[in-house]
Coordinates of C-alpha atoms in Angstrom, one line a residue:
M4 CA 109.2 76.7 74.1
K5 CA 110.2 74.6 77.3
T6 CA 111.2 77.9 79.0
I7 CA 108.1 79.9 78.0
F8 CA 105.6 77.0 78.9
S9 CA 107.4 75.5 81.8
T10 CA 104.5 77.1 84.1
L11 CA 101.8 75.1 82.1
G12 CA 100.5 71.8 83.2
F13 CA 101.2 72.1 86.8
K14 CA 97.9 70.8 88.1
K15 CA 99.2 67.6 89.4
S16 CA 101.1 69.4 92.2
V17 CA 99.6 70.0 95.6
V18 CA 98.9 73.5 96.7
A19 CA 98.7 74.1 100.5
L20 CA 96.7 77.1 100.9
A21 CA 96.8 76.9 104.8
L22 CA 98.1 78.8 107.6
G23 CA 100.6 75.9 108.3
T24 CA 102.6 76.6 105.2
A25 CA 102.0 80.3 105.2
F26 CA 104.2 80.7 108.5
S27 CA 106.4 77.7 108.0
L28 CA 109.2 80.0 106.9
G29 CA 109.6 80.8 110.8
A30 CA 106.9 81.9 113.1
V31 CA 108.8 84.9 114.3
S32 CA 106.2 87.6 114.9
T33 CA 106.6 91.3 115.1
V34 CA 104.8 91.4 118.3
G35 CA 106.9 93.6 120.5
A36 CA 109.7 93.6 118.1
S37 CA 110.1 97.3 117.6
P38 CA 108.5 100.2 119.4
N39 CA 108.4 102.2 116.1
V40 CA 106.1 99.9 114.3
A41 CA 102.6 100.7 115.0
P42 CA 100.7 97.7 116.3
A43 CA 98.1 96.1 114.1
K44 CA 94.7 97.8 114.7
L45 CA 92.1 95.6 116.3
K46 CA 88.5 95.8 115.3
N47 CA 86.4 97.6 117.8
N48 CA 84.2 94.6 118.4
A49 CA 86.9 92.1 118.2
A50 CA 85.9 89.2 120.6
P51 CA 88.4 87.7 123.0
V52 CA 87.4 84.2 122.0
Y53 CA 86.7 82.7 118.6
V54 CA 85.8 79.1 118.0
V55 CA 86.8 78.1 114.3
R56 CA 84.0 76.7 112.3
K57 CA 83.9 74.7 109.2
G58 CA 83.9 77.0 106.1
D59 CA 85.9 79.7 107.6
T60 CA 88.9 80.9 105.8
L61 CA 92.1 82.4 107.2
W62 CA 91.0 85.8 105.8
D63 CA 87.6 85.5 107.4
I64 CA 89.3 84.7 110.8
S65 CA 91.8 87.4 110.7
G66 CA 89.0 90.0 109.7
K67 CA 87.2 89.1 112.9
F68 CA 90.2 90.4 115.0
L69 CA 91.8 93.0 112.7
K70 CA 90.9 96.1 110.8
Q71 CA 93.9 95.3 108.5
P72 CA 93.5 91.6 107.9
W73 CA 96.7 91.3 105.8
R74 CA 98.6 92.0 108.9
W75 CA 97.6 88.6 110.5
K76 CA 101.2 87.1 110.5
E77 CA 102.2 89.8 112.9
I78 CA 99.7 88.7 115.6
W79 CA 99.8 85.0 115.2
A80 CA 101.4 83.0 118.2
G81 CA 103.4 79.9 116.9
N82 CA 104.5 77.0 118.9
R83 CA 107.6 75.1 118.1
Y84 CA 106.8 72.0 120.3
I85 CA 104.1 70.4 118.1
K86 CA 104.4 69.0 114.6
N87 CA 102.1 71.4 112.8
P88 CA 102.2 74.3 115.0
N89 CA 100.3 76.7 112.6
L90 CA 97.5 75.0 111.3
I91 CA 94.1 75.9 112.3
Y92 CA 91.3 73.5 112.4
P93 CA 87.4 73.9 112.9
G94 CA 86.9 73.5 116.5
D95 CA 89.9 75.2 117.6
R96 CA 89.4 77.9 120.3
L97 CA 91.5 81.0 119.5
L98 CA 92.3 83.7 122.1
L99 CA 92.9 87.2 121.8
C100 CA 95.9 88.2 124.1
S101 CA 98.1 91.1 124.6
V102 CA 101.9 91.4 124.8
N103 CA 103.5 94.8 125.8
G104 CA 100.2 96.4 124.5
R105 CA 100.3 94.6 121.2
P106 CA 97.8 92.0 120.1
L107 CA 98.6 88.3 120.0
V108 CA 96.2 85.5 118.9
G109 CA 96.8 81.8 119.5
K110 CA 95.2 78.4 119.9
D111 CA 94.2 77.8 123.6
E112 CA 95.7 74.5 124.8
G113 CA 94.0 74.7 128.1
D114 CA 96.3 77.2 129.8
G115 CA 94.7 80.3 128.3
C116 CA 96.9 83.3 127.3
A117 CA 99.7 82.7 129.8
G118 CA 100.4 79.5 127.8
I119 CA 100.2 81.2 124.4
I120 CA 102.5 83.9 125.3
R121 CA 104.8 81.5 126.8
R122 CA 105.0 79.2 123.9
H123 CA 105.2 82.2 121.5
S124 CA 108.1 83.8 123.2
Q125 CA 110.1 80.4 123.1
T126 CA 109.2 80.2 119.4
Q127 CA 110.8 83.3 118.4
V128 CA 114.3 81.8 119.1
A129 CA 113.7 79.0 116.6
E130 CA 115.8 78.9 113.4
P131 CA 113.5 79.8 110.3
Q132 CA 112.9 76.7 108.2
V133 CA 110.7 75.7 105.3
R134 CA 108.2 72.8 105.9
V135 CA 105.4 72.0 103.5
E136 CA 102.9 70.0 105.5
S137 CA 99.6 68.3 105.0
S138 CA 96.6 70.7 105.2
T139 CA 93.9 68.1 104.9
N140 CA 90.9 69.6 106.8
S141 CA 92.6 72.6 107.9
I142 CA 91.4 76.1 107.3
P143 CA 92.5 77.6 104.0
L144 CA 93.7 81.2 103.3
I145 CA 91.1 81.3 100.5
P146 CA 88.9 78.6 98.9
L147 CA 91.1 76.6 96.4
S148 CA 88.0 75.9 94.4
D149 CA 87.4 79.5 93.7
I150 CA 90.8 79.9 91.9
E151 CA 91.5 76.3 90.9
S152 CA 91.2 76.6 87.1
W153 CA 93.1 79.9 86.8
L154 CA 95.7 78.6 89.0
Y155 CA 96.3 75.2 87.4
R156 CA 95.1 75.7 83.9
A157 CA 95.6 79.3 82.7
D158 CA 98.7 81.4 81.6
I159 CA 99.3 84.7 80.1
V160 CA 102.3 84.5 77.6
S161 CA 103.9 86.9 75.0
P162 CA 102.2 87.1 71.6
D163 CA 105.5 85.9 69.9
S164 CA 105.8 83.0 72.0
V165 CA 102.6 81.2 70.4
T166 CA 103.2 82.3 66.8
N167 CA 104.5 78.8 65.6
T168 CA 103.1 76.5 68.0
P169 CA 101.1 73.2 66.9
Y170 CA 97.4 73.5 66.6
V171 CA 94.2 71.5 66.2
V172 CA 93.1 70.8 62.6
G173 CA 90.4 68.2 63.0
A174 CA 89.1 65.0 64.3
P175 CA 88.5 61.6 62.5
D176 CA 84.8 62.0 62.4
G177 CA 85.0 65.5 61.2
R178 CA 83.6 66.9 64.6
L179 CA 85.4 68.5 67.5
I180 CA 83.2 67.4 70.5
V181 CA 85.9 65.4 71.6
G182 CA 85.9 63.6 75.0
D183 CA 88.1 61.2 77.1
G184 CA 89.5 58.4 74.9
Q185 CA 88.8 60.0 71.5
T186 CA 91.4 61.3 69.1
L187 CA 92.1 64.5 67.3
Y188 CA 94.7 65.8 64.7
A189 CA 97.1 68.6 65.3
R190 CA 99.6 70.2 62.9
G191 CA 102.8 71.7 63.6
N192 CA 106.6 71.0 63.8
G193 CA 108.3 69.7 67.1
M194 CA 105.6 67.2 68.3
E195 CA 106.7 63.8 69.5
V196 CA 105.1 60.4 70.0
G197 CA 104.6 59.6 73.6
Q198 CA 104.8 63.2 74.7
K199 CA 101.9 64.6 76.8
Y200 CA 100.4 67.8 75.6
G201 CA 97.7 70.3 76.8
I202 CA 95.1 71.7 74.4
Y203 CA 94.5 75.4 74.9
H204 CA 92.0 78.0 73.9
T205 CA 93.1 81.6 73.6
T206 CA 90.9 84.3 75.0
E207 CA 90.9 88.1 74.3
P208 CA 94.4 89.4 74.2
Y209 CA 95.7 92.0 76.6
F210 CA 96.9 95.2 74.9
T211 CA 98.2 98.8 75.5
V212 CA 97.0 101.8 73.5
D213 CA 99.8 104.2 72.4
E214 CA 99.5 108.1 72.3
K215 CA 98.0 107.8 68.7
G216 CA 95.3 105.3 70.0
K217 CA 96.7 102.3 68.3
K218 CA 96.4 99.0 70.2
H219 CA 99.4 96.9 70.8
I220 CA 98.8 93.3 72.0
I221 CA 101.3 92.6 74.9
G222 CA 99.8 89.4 76.4
V223 CA 97.9 86.4 75.2
E224 CA 95.9 84.4 77.7
V225 CA 95.6 80.6 77.2
M226 CA 93.3 78.3 79.1
E227 CA 93.7 74.5 78.9
V228 CA 90.5 72.7 77.8
A229 CA 91.9 69.1 77.5
S230 CA 94.9 67.1 77.5
G231 CA 96.4 64.1 75.5
I232 CA 99.2 62.1 74.3
A233 CA 100.5 62.0 70.8
T234 CA 100.4 58.4 69.4
E235 CA 101.5 58.8 65.9
M236 CA 103.1 61.2 63.5
N237 CA 102.5 61.5 59.8
G238 CA 104.7 64.2 58.4
D239 CA 103.7 67.3 60.4
I240 CA 100.3 65.9 61.3
A241 CA 100.0 64.3 64.8
T242 CA 97.3 61.9 66.2
V243 CA 96.6 62.9 69.8
E244 CA 94.5 60.7 72.0
V245 CA 92.7 62.7 74.7
S246 CA 93.1 61.6 78.1
K247 CA 91.3 64.3 80.1
S248 CA 88.9 66.9 79.1
Y249 CA 87.4 69.9 81.1
N250 CA 83.7 70.1 79.8
Q251 CA 84.8 72.4 77.1
E252 CA 84.6 71.8 73.2
I253 CA 87.8 71.8 71.5
N254 CA 88.0 74.0 68.4
R255 CA 90.0 74.1 65.4
G256 CA 92.9 76.4 65.9
D257 CA 93.2 75.6 69.5
L258 CA 96.9 75.4 70.4
I259 CA 98.8 72.2 71.5
L260 CA 101.5 73.0 74.2
P261 CA 103.6 70.5 76.1
E262 CA 102.6 69.8 79.6
Y263 CA 105.1 69.8 82.4
E264 CA 105.6 69.0 86.0
S265 CA 106.1 72.4 87.7
G266 CA 106.6 73.4 91.2
L267 CA 103.8 75.6 92.4
P268 CA 104.2 78.0 95.4
S269 CA 103.9 76.1 98.6
L270 CA 102.5 79.0 100.5
F271 CA 100.2 81.9 100.1
F272 CA 100.2 84.6 102.9
P273 CA 98.7 88.1 103.3
A274 CA 101.4 90.7 102.9
D275 CA 101.3 94.2 104.0
E276 CA 103.1 97.0 101.9
H277 CA 105.3 96.1 99.1
S278 CA 107.3 98.0 96.6
V279 CA 105.2 97.7 93.5
R280 CA 105.1 100.3 90.7
E281 CA 102.2 102.7 91.1
G282 CA 99.4 102.9 88.6
G283 CA 98.1 99.3 88.7
Q284 CA 94.5 98.7 87.4
I285 CA 92.1 95.8 87.0
V286 CA 92.1 95.2 83.4
R287 CA 89.9 92.1 83.2
V288 CA 87.2 90.1 85.4
L289 CA 87.9 86.4 84.5
G290 CA 85.0 84.3 83.7
S291 CA 82.7 87.3 83.5
I292 CA 81.5 90.0 81.5
G293 CA 80.4 92.0 84.5
D294 CA 81.9 93.6 87.4
A295 CA 83.9 91.7 90.1
A296 CA 82.6 90.9 93.5
K297 CA 83.8 88.9 96.5
R298 CA 85.4 85.7 95.5
S299 CA 85.8 86.7 91.8
V300 CA 89.2 86.4 89.9
I301 CA 90.6 89.3 88.2
T302 CA 93.8 90.5 86.2
I303 CA 95.6 93.4 87.2
N304 CA 98.3 95.0 84.9
R305 CA 101.1 94.6 87.4
G306 CA 103.5 91.5 87.2
T307 CA 106.9 90.5 88.2
A308 CA 108.5 93.1 86.2
D309 CA 106.7 95.7 88.5
G310 CA 107.6 93.9 91.7
A311 CA 104.4 92.0 92.1
E312 CA 104.6 88.9 94.2
I313 CA 102.3 86.2 95.1
G314 CA 100.6 86.9 98.3
Q315 CA 100.5 90.6 98.1
I316 CA 97.3 92.3 99.2
F317 CA 96.1 95.5 97.5
N318 CA 93.3 98.1 98.2
V319 CA 91.0 98.6 95.3
Y320 CA 89.7 102.1 94.7
Q321 CA 87.3 103.6 92.1
Q322 CA 87.5 107.0 90.9
G323 CA 85.4 109.7 92.5
N324 CA 82.6 111.0 90.4
V325 CA 82.5 114.6 88.9
V326 CA 79.7 116.5 90.1
K327 CA 78.4 120.0 90.0
D328 CA 78.5 122.3 93.0
T329 CA 75.1 123.7 93.1
R330 CA 76.2 126.9 95.1
S331 CA 79.4 127.7 93.1
N332 CA 78.4 126.1 89.7
Q333 CA 81.9 124.5 89.5
M334 CA 82.4 120.8 88.5
I335 CA 84.3 119.3 91.3
H336 CA 85.9 115.8 91.5
L337 CA 84.9 113.8 94.6
P338 CA 87.4 111.8 96.4
D339 CA 88.5 108.2 95.1
H340 CA 86.8 105.7 97.4
K341 CA 87.9 102.1 98.5
V342 CA 85.8 99.4 97.5
G343 CA 87.6 96.2 98.6
N344 CA 90.7 94.1 98.8
V345 CA 92.3 91.7 96.4
M346 CA 95.3 89.1 96.9
I347 CA 97.8 88.0 94.1
F348 CA 97.8 84.3 93.7
K349 CA 99.6 84.0 90.3
T350 CA 102.1 86.2 88.5
F351 CA 103.4 86.7 85.0
D352 CA 105.8 89.2 83.6
Q353 CA 103.4 92.1 83.0
F354 CA 100.2 90.9 84.8
S355 CA 98.8 89.0 87.8
Y356 CA 95.8 87.1 88.6
A357 CA 94.1 88.3 91.9
Y358 CA 91.3 87.0 94.1
V359 CA 88.8 89.4 95.6
L360 CA 88.8 89.0 99.4
E361 CA 86.2 91.8 100.1
S362 CA 84.0 94.0 97.9
A363 CA 81.7 96.7 99.5
L364 CA 80.9 97.8 95.9
P365 CA 81.2 96.0 92.5
M366 CA 84.7 96.3 91.1
K367 CA 84.8 97.7 87.7
V368 CA 87.5 97.2 85.1
G369 CA 89.7 100.3 85.4
S370 CA 89.5 100.5 89.1
F371 CA 93.0 100.9 90.5
V372 CA 95.1 99.0 93.1
R373 CA 97.1 100.4 95.8
A374 CA 99.2 98.7 98.4
P375 CA 97.7 99.1 101.8
R376 CA 99.2 101.5 104.3
D377 CA 99.1 101.4 108.2
S378 CA 96.6 104.2 108.1
D379 CA 94.2 102.5 105.9

């Protein structure tokens, strides 16, 4: 169980969703790197100067300059001579410059594009290094509040892994509206006094349908609703004191799983094309029974087993309608059309959680995802 649930309970870790950590692996840009790589495409109305405002996100800012915002890291100019060379803050003045016909964006330090280009060229000789730095008040890639509950408190596990886990059976007063400081009873083997546990709801399972139309469950989603400490054991019945709840009622049958300190990814960055198995689709809109829109969280049926990675950007397409050609009386299939972009922020074996960055139209379950191409 420790292996299966080692990703649960990592809400105490700090996640830096900022440009500073995104490029702390080395600020080596592809600007001028190879004449065979097409430059990132600028927007036709890209302004030469942009002053960062409170409430901006990195995706918003990159979209002001680029037609392909996921290629931001290719045009960002680093500076090795300051402590936090890649963090962007409200009030920063960003300049759009050019090096050998390729775009370059950097922070104006009073010496204009000449200074940005000079510092960037010096940065490229620096050795790549990992640095996780404070991002307080800096511009995030995406708003952490939009993904917080799914990032910290949700997981998708195999059906077999939750078959024999302990579960909630009741409370001292017979009710299960349990808050901080109250107690509940759980039943199951393996619980230990003094161990901290999470209490989890299970949601609708994820399944596949075989050729005969039979459903097969391949994933169980669990969402933490509270946490507590086992204070007493009587046979296979544990008394658990609730130390924190998340404004959700605890139900009989909710799973009791150990909480662990676990390392979270320290960086999120827009990625360009990746090798991911084709055919991915949106299979669920999280926290909603409707379609997904900008700032929604979705599940796609591509995980680490398919090559999915945190930070990957996908275009989302919806299937074109079948219409009747009134002249030929033929039924024709209109082209599929792009409706937006999503970014993976958490991966599992067969699934991933993704954040909707842009949505021109509502994204429906069944819409398919495709890695962006230079021509997009």
